[in-house]
Tab-separated table of C-alpha atoms in Angstrom:
chain	number	residue	atom	x	y	z
A	1	MET	CA	-51.851	185.183	-26.163
A	2	ALA	CA	-53.913	184.396	-29.200
A	3	ASN	CA	-57.299	182.701	-28.877
A	4	ILE	CA	-57.743	181.496	-32.440
A	5	LYS	CA	-56.331	178.043	-33.172
A	6	SER	CA	-54.558	179.089	-36.381
A	7	ALA	CA	-53.001	182.084	-34.623
A	8	LYS	CA	-51.697	179.836	-31.846
A	9	LYS	CA	-50.187	177.501	-34.501
A	10	ARG	CA	-48.566	180.506	-36.268
A	11	ILE	CA	-46.866	181.493	-33.026
A	12	LEU	CA	-45.462	178.005	-32.529
A	13	VAL	CA	-44.353	177.734	-36.146
A	14	ASN	CA	-42.801	181.200	-36.134
A	15	ASN	CA	-40.875	180.419	-32.907
A	16	ALA	CA	-39.570	177.152	-34.402
A	17	LYS	CA	-38.476	178.901	-37.583
A	18	ALA	CA	-36.858	181.744	-35.651
A	19	ASP	CA	-34.876	179.209	-33.561
A	20	ARG	CA	-33.745	177.374	-36.687
A	21	ASN	CA	-32.725	180.685	-38.388
A	22	LYS	CA	-30.873	181.712	-35.217
A	23	ALA	CA	-28.959	178.413	-35.159
A	24	ILE	CA	-27.964	178.747	-38.870
A	25	LYS	CA	-26.913	182.418	-38.448
A	26	SER	CA	-24.844	181.461	-35.452
A	27	GLY	CA	-23.086	178.688	-37.505
A	28	VAL	CA	-22.333	181.275	-40.238
A	29	LYS	CA	-20.839	183.668	-37.665
A	30	THR	CA	-18.704	180.894	-36.210
A	31	ALA	CA	-17.414	179.873	-39.674
A	32	VAL	CA	-16.529	183.521	-40.466
A	33	LYS	CA	-14.743	183.891	-37.152
A	34	LYS	CA	-12.624	180.802	-37.886
A	35	VAL	CA	-11.591	182.295	-41.273
A	36	ASN	CA	-10.770	185.593	-39.660
A	37	ALA	CA	-8.747	183.936	-36.917
A	38	ALA	CA	-6.684	182.071	-39.512
A	39	ILE	CA	-6.096	185.344	-41.406
A	40	GLU	CA	-4.983	187.068	-38.183
A	41	ALA	CA	-2.567	184.162	-37.547
A	42	ASN	CA	-1.193	184.669	-41.040
A	43	ASP	CA	-1.892	180.989	-41.837
A	44	LYS	CA	-2.905	180.942	-45.534
A	45	ALA	CA	-3.485	177.096	-45.689
A	46	ALA	CA	-5.745	177.116	-42.657
A	47	ALA	CA	-7.534	180.175	-43.862
A	48	SER	CA	-8.222	178.561	-47.264
A	49	ALA	CA	-9.522	175.403	-45.550
A	50	ALA	CA	-11.708	177.499	-43.241
A	51	LEU	CA	-12.947	179.512	-46.249
A	52	LEU	CA	-14.049	176.349	-48.016
A	53	ALA	CA	-16.050	175.351	-44.928
A	54	ALA	CA	-17.465	178.847	-44.434
A	55	THR	CA	-18.500	179.095	-48.037
A	56	SER	CA	-20.423	175.849	-47.694
A	57	VAL	CA	-22.196	177.019	-44.556
A	58	ILE	CA	-23.029	180.396	-46.026
A	59	ASP	CA	-24.409	178.933	-49.224
A	60	LYS	CA	-26.587	176.509	-47.274
A	61	ALA	CA	-27.930	179.408	-45.213
A	62	SER	CA	-28.736	181.268	-48.457
A	63	THR	CA	-30.467	178.239	-49.919
A	64	LYS	CA	-32.609	177.915	-46.847
A	65	GLY	CA	-33.612	181.525	-47.034
A	66	VAL	CA	-31.848	182.662	-43.893
A	67	TYR	CA	-29.727	185.086	-45.962
A	68	HIS	CA	-30.532	186.780	-49.220
A	69	LYS	CA	-28.301	185.476	-52.060
A	70	ASN	CA	-26.564	188.821	-52.469
A	71	THR	CA	-25.818	188.963	-48.753
A	72	ALA	CA	-24.338	185.455	-48.852
A	73	SER	CA	-22.371	186.309	-52.018
A	74	ARG	CA	-21.005	189.494	-50.330
A	75	LYS	CA	-19.927	187.577	-47.228
A	76	VAL	CA	-18.058	184.967	-49.321
A	77	SER	CA	-16.544	187.704	-51.517
A	78	ARG	CA	-15.191	189.705	-48.566
A	79	LEU	CA	-13.628	186.595	-46.927
A	80	THR	CA	-12.015	185.577	-50.259
A	81	GLN	CA	-10.706	189.070	-50.756
A	82	ALA	CA	-9.194	189.069	-47.272
A	83	ILE	CA	-7.383	185.761	-47.948
A	84	ASN	CA	-6.135	186.909	-51.324
A	85	LYS	CA	-4.648	190.067	-49.646
A	86	MET	CA	-2.442	187.876	-47.472
A	87	ALA	CA	1.193	187.851	-48.614
């Protein structure tokens, strides 16, 4: 454990930020799973609705710095591509 006051604060702040990032990443994963579940069920309407929600969550994560903008863009692109492949 750190002895210096600023080091103790850094530990607390880093833990808080890590928890926040973990929650945001978890939300992104859940949104992506919902899109994939709709694709597996062959339900294009539900998949499109889930994609809209997932895109919003992914973009917010990117804005907050949890994901790099290219990573967020790649995630959205892959989901969109999977929906467009549906017959």
